[in-house]
PDB file of C-alpha atoms in Angstrom:
ATOM      1  CA  UNK A   1     -10.313  28.938  17.468  1.00 75.00           C
ATOM      2  CA  UNK A   2      -8.315  26.819  15.065  1.00 81.00           C
ATOM      3  CA  UNK A   3      -9.096  23.110  14.771  1.00 90.00           C
ATOM      4  CA  UNK A   4      -6.736  20.746  12.945  1.00 95.00           C
ATOM      5  CA  UNK A   5      -7.712  17.256  11.855  1.00 96.00           C
ATOM      6  CA  UNK A   6      -5.150  14.726  10.671  1.00 97.00           C
ATOM      7  CA  UNK A   7      -5.556  11.473   8.743  1.00 96.00           C
ATOM      8  CA  UNK A   8      -4.765   8.638   8.858  1.00 97.00           C
ATOM      9  CA  UNK A   9      -3.973   7.939  12.495  1.00 96.00           C
ATOM     10  CA  UNK A  10      -1.761   5.003  11.502  1.00 97.00           C
ATOM     11  CA  UNK A  11      -0.008   4.253   8.228  1.00 98.00           C
ATOM     12  CA  UNK A  12       2.089   1.248   7.298  1.00 98.00           C
ATOM     13  CA  UNK A  13       4.129   1.140   4.077  1.00 97.00           C
ATOM     14  CA  UNK A  14       6.838  -1.004   2.561  1.00 97.00           C
ATOM     15  CA  UNK A  15      10.329   0.401   2.378  1.00 97.00           C
ATOM     16  CA  UNK A  16      10.717   2.368  -0.830  1.00 97.00           C
ATOM     17  CA  UNK A  17       7.020   3.198  -1.157  1.00 97.00           C
ATOM     18  CA  UNK A  18       5.561   6.675  -0.698  1.00 97.00           C
ATOM     19  CA  UNK A  19       3.585   7.869   2.322  1.00 98.00           C
ATOM     20  CA  UNK A  20       0.987  10.632   2.346  1.00 98.00           C
ATOM     21  CA  UNK A  21      -0.505  12.260   5.432  1.00 98.00           C
ATOM     22  CA  UNK A  22      -3.331  14.789   5.168  1.00 98.00           C
ATOM     23  CA  UNK A  23      -4.528  17.589   7.422  1.00 97.00           C
ATOM     24  CA  UNK A  24      -7.412  20.014   7.337  1.00 97.00           C
ATOM     25  CA  UNK A  25      -7.746  23.235   9.293  1.00 96.00           C
ATOM     26  CA  UNK A  26     -10.705  25.424  10.146  1.00 94.00           C
ATOM     27  CA  UNK A  27      -9.402  29.006  10.475  1.00 92.00           C
ATOM     28  CA  UNK A  28      -8.980  30.603   7.056  1.00 91.00           C
ATOM     29  CA  UNK A  29      -6.668  33.196   8.651  1.00 90.00           C
ATOM     30  CA  UNK A  30      -4.020  30.543   9.405  1.00 92.00           C
ATOM     31  CA  UNK A  31      -0.905  31.241   7.381  1.00 91.00           C
ATOM     32  CA  UNK A  32       1.801  28.934   8.717  1.00 92.00           C
ATOM     33  CA  UNK A  33       1.798  25.116   8.468  1.00 95.00           C
ATOM     34  CA  UNK A  34       4.706  23.108   9.915  1.00 95.00           C
ATOM     35  CA  UNK A  35       5.184  19.348  10.053  1.00 97.00           C
ATOM     36  CA  UNK A  36       6.961  17.682  12.954  1.00 97.00           C
ATOM     37  CA  UNK A  37       8.412  14.198  13.418  1.00 97.00           C
ATOM     38  CA  UNK A  38       8.432  12.748  16.918  1.00 96.00           C
ATOM     39  CA  UNK A  39      10.358   9.681  17.920  1.00 94.00           C
ATOM     40  CA  UNK A  40       9.675   7.770  21.115  1.00 89.00           C
ATOM     41  CA  UNK A  41      10.716   9.694  24.214  1.00 85.00           C
ATOM     42  CA  UNK A  42      11.792  12.789  22.282  1.00 90.00           C
ATOM     43  CA  UNK A  43      10.377  16.192  21.530  1.00 93.00           C
ATOM     44  CA  UNK A  44       8.884  17.000  18.106  1.00 95.00           C
ATOM     45  CA  UNK A  45      11.448  17.831  15.433  1.00 95.00           C
ATOM     46  CA  UNK A  46      10.563  20.183  12.598  1.00 94.00           C
ATOM     47  CA  UNK A  47      10.955  18.483   9.219  1.00 96.00           C
ATOM     48  CA  UNK A  48       9.366  20.979   6.838  1.00 96.00           C
ATOM     49  CA  UNK A  49       7.050  23.974   6.934  1.00 94.00           C
ATOM     50  CA  UNK A  50       5.087  26.044   4.445  1.00 93.00           C
ATOM     51  CA  UNK A  51       3.599  29.511   4.516  1.00 90.00           C
ATOM     52  CA  UNK A  52       0.381  30.531   2.878  1.00 85.00           C
ATOM     53  CA  UNK A  53       2.018  32.435   0.046  1.00 83.00           C
ATOM     54  CA  UNK A  54       3.247  29.204  -1.606  1.00 83.00           C
ATOM     55  CA  UNK A  55       1.427  26.078  -2.706  1.00 90.00           C
ATOM     56  CA  UNK A  56       4.228  23.532  -2.510  1.00 94.00           C
ATOM     57  CA  UNK A  57       7.622  23.090  -0.928  1.00 93.00           C
ATOM     58  CA  UNK A  58      10.108  20.262  -1.324  1.00 96.00           C
ATOM     59  CA  UNK A  59      13.175  19.171   0.615  1.00 94.00           C
ATOM     60  CA  UNK A  60      14.824  16.028  -0.747  1.00 95.00           C
ATOM     61  CA  UNK A  61      12.384  13.131  -0.103  1.00 97.00           C
ATOM     62  CA  UNK A  62       9.858  15.296   1.734  1.00 97.00           C
ATOM     63  CA  UNK A  63       7.287  17.626   0.202  1.00 97.00           C
ATOM     64  CA  UNK A  64       4.325  19.565   1.506  1.00 97.00           C
ATOM     65  CA  UNK A  65       1.396  20.871  -0.510  1.00 96.00           C
ATOM     66  CA  UNK A  66      -1.117  23.492   0.595  1.00 96.00           C
ATOM     67  CA  UNK A  67      -4.602  24.187  -0.769  1.00 94.00           C
ATOM     68  CA  UNK A  68      -5.816  27.371   0.932  1.00 92.00           C
ATOM     69  CA  UNK A  69      -9.189  27.306  -0.791  1.00 92.00           C
ATOM     70  CA  UNK A  70      -9.989  23.852   0.543  1.00 94.00           C
ATOM     71  CA  UNK A  71      -8.085  24.485   3.794  1.00 95.00           C
ATOM     72  CA  UNK A  72      -6.018  21.352   3.624  1.00 94.00           C
ATOM     73  CA  UNK A  73      -2.343  20.495   3.421  1.00 97.00           C
ATOM     74  CA  UNK A  74      -0.455  17.252   2.961  1.00 97.00           C
ATOM     75  CA  UNK A  75       2.921  15.720   3.706  1.00 98.00           C
ATOM     76  CA  UNK A  76       4.478  13.466   1.082  1.00 98.00           C
ATOM     77  CA  UNK A  77       7.445  11.221   1.850  1.00 98.00           C
ATOM     78  CA  UNK A  78       8.958   9.377  -1.097  1.00 97.00           C
ATOM     79  CA  UNK A  79      11.329   6.401  -1.078  1.00 97.00           C
ATOM     80  CA  UNK A  80      10.529   5.691   2.545  1.00 97.00           C
ATOM     81  CA  UNK A  81      13.178   4.152   4.789  1.00 97.00           C
ATOM     82  CA  UNK A  82      12.843   2.315   8.130  1.00 96.00           C
ATOM     83  CA  UNK A  83      14.279   5.356   9.918  1.00 96.00           C
ATOM     84  CA  UNK A  84      11.259   7.362   8.717  1.00 97.00           C
ATOM     85  CA  UNK A  85       9.162   5.338  11.189  1.00 97.00           C
ATOM     86  CA  UNK A  86       7.852   7.780  13.809  1.00 97.00           C
ATOM     87  CA  UNK A  87       4.780   9.821  14.718  1.00 97.00           C
ATOM     88  CA  UNK A  88       4.189  12.805  12.438  1.00 98.00           C
ATOM     89  CA  UNK A  89       2.216  15.886  13.471  1.00 97.00           C
ATOM     90  CA  UNK A  90       0.828  18.667  11.344  1.00 97.00           C
ATOM     91  CA  UNK A  91       0.083  22.071  12.822  1.00 96.00           C
ATOM     92  CA  UNK A  92      -1.496  25.351  11.797  1.00 94.00           C
ATOM     93  CA  UNK A  93      -1.217  28.858  13.149  1.00 89.00           C
ATOM     94  CA  UNK A  94      -1.501  32.512  12.397  1.00 84.00           C
ATOM     95  CA  UNK A  95       2.050  33.799  12.589  1.00 76.00           C
ATOM     96  CA  UNK A  96       2.479  35.429  15.994  1.00 69.00           C
ATOM     97  CA  UNK A  97      -0.196  33.319  17.657  1.00 74.00           C
ATOM     98  CA  UNK A  98      -0.332  29.907  19.297  1.00 79.00           C
ATOM     99  CA  UNK A  99      -0.077  26.782  17.157  1.00 87.00           C
ATOM    100  CA  UNK A 100      -2.691  23.997  16.970  1.00 92.00           C
ATOM    101  CA  UNK A 101      -1.574  20.448  16.294  1.00 94.00           C
ATOM    102  CA  UNK A 102      -3.268  17.481  14.718  1.00 96.00           C
ATOM    103  CA  UNK A 103      -3.569  14.254  16.688  1.00 95.00           C
ATOM    104  CA  UNK A 104      -0.662  12.628  14.865  1.00 97.00           C
ATOM    105  CA  UNK A 105      -0.010   9.806  12.396  1.00 98.00           C
ATOM    106  CA  UNK A 106       2.052   6.811  13.403  1.00 97.00           C
ATOM    107  CA  UNK A 107       4.064   5.819  10.337  1.00 98.00           C
ATOM    108  CA  UNK A 108       5.643   2.383  10.173  1.00 98.00           C
ATOM    109  CA  UNK A 109       8.026   1.571   7.319  1.00 97.00           C
ATOM    110  CA  UNK A 110       8.519  -2.157   6.944  1.00 96.00           C
ATOM    111  CA  UNK A 111      11.920  -3.288   5.659  1.00 92.00           C
TER     112      UNK A 111
ATOM    113  CA  UNK B   1      24.501  21.633  21.724  1.00 53.00           C
ATOM    114  CA  UNK B   2      22.619  24.874  21.136  1.00 73.00           C
ATOM    115  CA  UNK B   3      19.074  23.494  21.041  1.00 92.00           C
ATOM    116  CA  UNK B   4      16.266  23.901  23.545  1.00 96.00           C
ATOM    117  CA  UNK B   5      16.973  22.107  26.819  1.00 96.00           C
ATOM    118  CA  UNK B   6      14.579  21.039  29.553  1.00 97.00           C
ATOM    119  CA  UNK B   7      15.151  19.854  33.073  1.00 97.00           C
ATOM    120  CA  UNK B   8      14.357  17.425  34.532  1.00 97.00           C
ATOM    121  CA  UNK B   9      13.650  14.906  31.788  1.00 96.00           C
ATOM    122  CA  UNK B  10      11.494  12.792  34.080  1.00 97.00           C
ATOM    123  CA  UNK B  11       9.631  13.548  37.290  1.00 97.00           C
ATOM    124  CA  UNK B  12       7.596  11.232  39.491  1.00 98.00           C
ATOM    125  CA  UNK B  13       5.624  12.857  42.268  1.00 98.00           C
ATOM    126  CA  UNK B  14       2.788  12.110  44.619  1.00 97.00           C
ATOM    127  CA  UNK B  15      -0.599  13.707  44.239  1.00 97.00           C
ATOM    128  CA  UNK B  16      -0.773  17.022  46.054  1.00 97.00           C
ATOM    129  CA  UNK B  17       2.918  17.861  45.717  1.00 98.00           C
ATOM    130  CA  UNK B  18       4.250  20.852  43.806  1.00 98.00           C
ATOM    131  CA  UNK B  19       6.624  20.433  40.864  1.00 98.00           C
ATOM    132  CA  UNK B  20       8.686  22.897  38.855  1.00 98.00           C
ATOM    133  CA  UNK B  21      10.168  22.421  35.391  1.00 98.00           C
ATOM    134  CA  UNK B  22      12.802  24.511  33.671  1.00 98.00           C
ATOM    135  CA  UNK B  23      13.282  25.372  30.005  1.00 98.00           C
ATOM    136  CA  UNK B  24      16.338  26.999  28.426  1.00 97.00           C
ATOM    137  CA  UNK B  25      15.534  28.240  24.914  1.00 96.00           C
ATOM    138  CA  UNK B  26      17.891  28.704  22.005  1.00 93.00           C
ATOM    139  CA  UNK B  27      19.947  31.720  23.023  1.00 90.00           C
ATOM    140  CA  UNK B  28      18.831  34.272  20.431  1.00 85.00           C
ATOM    141  CA  UNK B  29      15.147  33.273  20.573  1.00 90.00           C
ATOM    142  CA  UNK B  30      12.917  35.804  22.291  1.00 90.00           C
ATOM    143  CA  UNK B  31       9.716  33.739  22.153  1.00 92.00           C
ATOM    144  CA  UNK B  32       9.176  30.768  24.436  1.00 94.00           C
ATOM    145  CA  UNK B  33       6.209  28.398  24.460  1.00 94.00           C
ATOM    146  CA  UNK B  34       4.924  25.709  26.815  1.00 96.00           C
ATOM    147  CA  UNK B  35       2.848  22.777  25.576  1.00 95.00           C
ATOM    148  CA  UNK B  36       1.383  19.693  27.206  1.00 96.00           C
ATOM    149  CA  UNK B  37       1.215  16.368  25.378  1.00 95.00           C
ATOM    150  CA  UNK B  38      -0.740  13.342  26.561  1.00 94.00           C
ATOM    151  CA  UNK B  39      -0.333   9.856  25.153  1.00 89.00           C
ATOM    152  CA  UNK B  40      -1.536   9.518  21.580  1.00 87.00           C
ATOM    153  CA  UNK B  41      -2.241  13.217  21.161  1.00 91.00           C
ATOM    154  CA  UNK B  42      -0.545  16.198  19.627  1.00 93.00           C
ATOM    155  CA  UNK B  43       0.943  18.951  21.791  1.00 94.00           C
ATOM    156  CA  UNK B  44      -1.596  21.336  23.311  1.00 93.00           C
ATOM    157  CA  UNK B  45      -0.662  24.977  23.749  1.00 92.00           C
ATOM    158  CA  UNK B  46      -0.456  26.220  27.351  1.00 94.00           C
ATOM    159  CA  UNK B  47       1.208  29.639  27.288  1.00 94.00           C
ATOM    160  CA  UNK B  48       3.863  31.748  25.603  1.00 91.00           C
ATOM    161  CA  UNK B  49       6.279  34.552  26.385  1.00 93.00           C
ATOM    162  CA  UNK B  50       7.828  37.247  24.303  1.00 91.00           C
ATOM    163  CA  UNK B  51      10.942  38.191  26.239  1.00 92.00           C
ATOM    164  CA  UNK B  52       9.743  38.356  29.859  1.00 93.00           C
ATOM    165  CA  UNK B  53       6.107  39.179  29.047  1.00 92.00           C
ATOM    166  CA  UNK B  54       3.540  36.386  29.190  1.00 92.00           C
ATOM    167  CA  UNK B  55       1.355  37.243  26.210  1.00 89.00           C
ATOM    168  CA  UNK B  56      -1.145  34.422  26.026  1.00 86.00           C
ATOM    169  CA  UNK B  57      -2.504  31.684  28.264  1.00 88.00           C
ATOM    170  CA  UNK B  58      -4.700  28.780  27.257  1.00 88.00           C
ATOM    171  CA  UNK B  59      -7.836  27.862  29.148  1.00 85.00           C
ATOM    172  CA  UNK B  60      -5.980  24.591  29.826  1.00 81.00           C
ATOM    173  CA  UNK B  61      -3.726  26.532  32.181  1.00 84.00           C
ATOM    174  CA  UNK B  62      -5.679  26.258  35.422  1.00 88.00           C
ATOM    175  CA  UNK B  63      -4.903  28.399  38.459  1.00 92.00           C
ATOM    176  CA  UNK B  64      -2.662  25.590  39.747  1.00 95.00           C
ATOM    177  CA  UNK B  65      -0.267  26.262  36.874  1.00 96.00           C
ATOM    178  CA  UNK B  66       2.060  29.236  36.740  1.00 95.00           C
ATOM    179  CA  UNK B  67       4.839  30.087  34.316  1.00 96.00           C
ATOM    180  CA  UNK B  68       7.544  32.694  34.550  1.00 96.00           C
ATOM    181  CA  UNK B  69      10.358  34.021  32.433  1.00 96.00           C
ATOM    182  CA  UNK B  70      11.860  36.632  34.744  1.00 90.00           C
ATOM    183  CA  UNK B  71      14.826  37.792  32.687  1.00 87.00           C
ATOM    184  CA  UNK B  72      13.600  36.902  29.261  1.00 85.00           C
ATOM    185  CA  UNK B  73      15.903  33.891  29.052  1.00 91.00           C
ATOM    186  CA  UNK B  74      14.998  30.602  30.781  1.00 96.00           C
ATOM    187  CA  UNK B  75      11.461  29.856  31.902  1.00 97.00           C
ATOM    188  CA  UNK B  76       9.901  27.810  34.675  1.00 97.00           C
ATOM    189  CA  UNK B  77       6.542  26.066  34.765  1.00 97.00           C
ATOM    190  CA  UNK B  78       5.183  25.250  38.203  1.00 97.00           C
ATOM    191  CA  UNK B  79       2.259  22.973  38.965  1.00 97.00           C
ATOM    192  CA  UNK B  80       0.844  23.248  42.473  1.00 97.00           C
ATOM    193  CA  UNK B  81      -1.148  20.520  44.217  1.00 97.00           C
ATOM    194  CA  UNK B  82      -0.578  18.051  41.398  1.00 97.00           C
ATOM    195  CA  UNK B  83      -3.381  15.750  40.317  1.00 96.00           C
ATOM    196  CA  UNK B  84      -3.190  12.432  38.456  1.00 96.00           C
ATOM    197  CA  UNK B  85      -4.650  14.169  35.400  1.00 95.00           C
ATOM    198  CA  UNK B  86      -1.537  16.335  35.232  1.00 96.00           C
ATOM    199  CA  UNK B  87       0.499  13.313  34.149  1.00 97.00           C
ATOM    200  CA  UNK B  88       1.791  14.181  30.693  1.00 96.00           C
ATOM    201  CA  UNK B  89       4.827  15.285  28.721  1.00 97.00           C
ATOM    202  CA  UNK B  90       5.502  18.998  29.147  1.00 97.00           C
ATOM    203  CA  UNK B  91       7.214  20.463  26.114  1.00 97.00           C
ATOM    204  CA  UNK B  92       8.973  23.765  25.691  1.00 97.00           C
ATOM    205  CA  UNK B  93       9.668  25.429  22.339  1.00 95.00           C
ATOM    206  CA  UNK B  94      11.320  28.652  21.265  1.00 94.00           C
ATOM    207  CA  UNK B  95      11.350  30.876  18.217  1.00 91.00           C
ATOM    208  CA  UNK B  96      12.368  34.316  17.044  1.00 86.00           C
ATOM    209  CA  UNK B  97       9.805  37.028  16.544  1.00 72.00           C
ATOM    210  CA  UNK B  98      10.652  37.409  12.877  1.00 65.00           C
ATOM    211  CA  UNK B  99      10.590  33.733  11.923  1.00 66.00           C
ATOM    212  CA  UNK B 100       7.757  31.723  13.395  1.00 75.00           C
ATOM    213  CA  UNK B 101       9.450  28.315  13.308  1.00 87.00           C
ATOM    214  CA  UNK B 102       9.257  26.743  16.765  1.00 91.00           C
ATOM    215  CA  UNK B 103      12.007  24.409  17.906  1.00 92.00           C
ATOM    216  CA  UNK B 104      11.100  21.968  20.641  1.00 95.00           C
ATOM    217  CA  UNK B 105      13.063  20.654  23.564  1.00 96.00           C
ATOM    218  CA  UNK B 106      13.089  16.971  24.609  1.00 95.00           C
ATOM    219  CA  UNK B 107      10.273  17.463  27.127  1.00 96.00           C
ATOM    220  CA  UNK B 108       9.738  16.663  30.791  1.00 97.00           C
ATOM    221  CA  UNK B 109       7.664  13.581  31.425  1.00 96.00           C
ATOM    222  CA  UNK B 110       5.583  13.950  34.589  1.00 97.00           C
ATOM    223  CA  UNK B 111       3.950  11.048  36.387  1.00 97.00           C
ATOM    224  CA  UNK B 112       1.654  11.836  39.298  1.00 97.00           C
ATOM    225  CA  UNK B 113       0.949   8.848  41.524  1.00 96.00           C
TER     226      UNK B 113
END
């Protein structure tokens, strides 16, 4: 089955800097890659997703890149703000099947 | 609010007791998923429904766990004879068949003493 690895497990940046979180997956058939943000005591909230037919997607300060050949995808957050502090999860799935999550990255943005 | 809702938000129980959780998906979503999340880990898939049919179950779903979605709307997850290792956050998500995006509820945090 699918295995997703996520790095780093913790990331601390200064406000205004960029943050990058990377994930690798094992199943070359996976074609859907969402990113979720989870704040303490809450469920994961979708922030951006990408499908295998595109290599990059951007939404304001957030972007995701996908390299299907290398089987890795990354989340980029620019101009970070203290409210970006949370745990971020990547996931991979074959559309129509169950989703596998990475172990999470705890992002801290220092004011 | 038209998001996914879960009830209760917190549950404390003694080992050996049975517990039941409820999930109400987004109204037009015909797919419903259950996940379990332990501290410091990502959500782990347990099972999912398309309408009222349970289409897939993880090996994590032991015979003490049962899930239902009798009318294709809300779902319940029951854990019988709870064990301390069942302590976790139980998350529900829903999606449409056409668009895979899963939207999560706030979760039910279970503590088994």
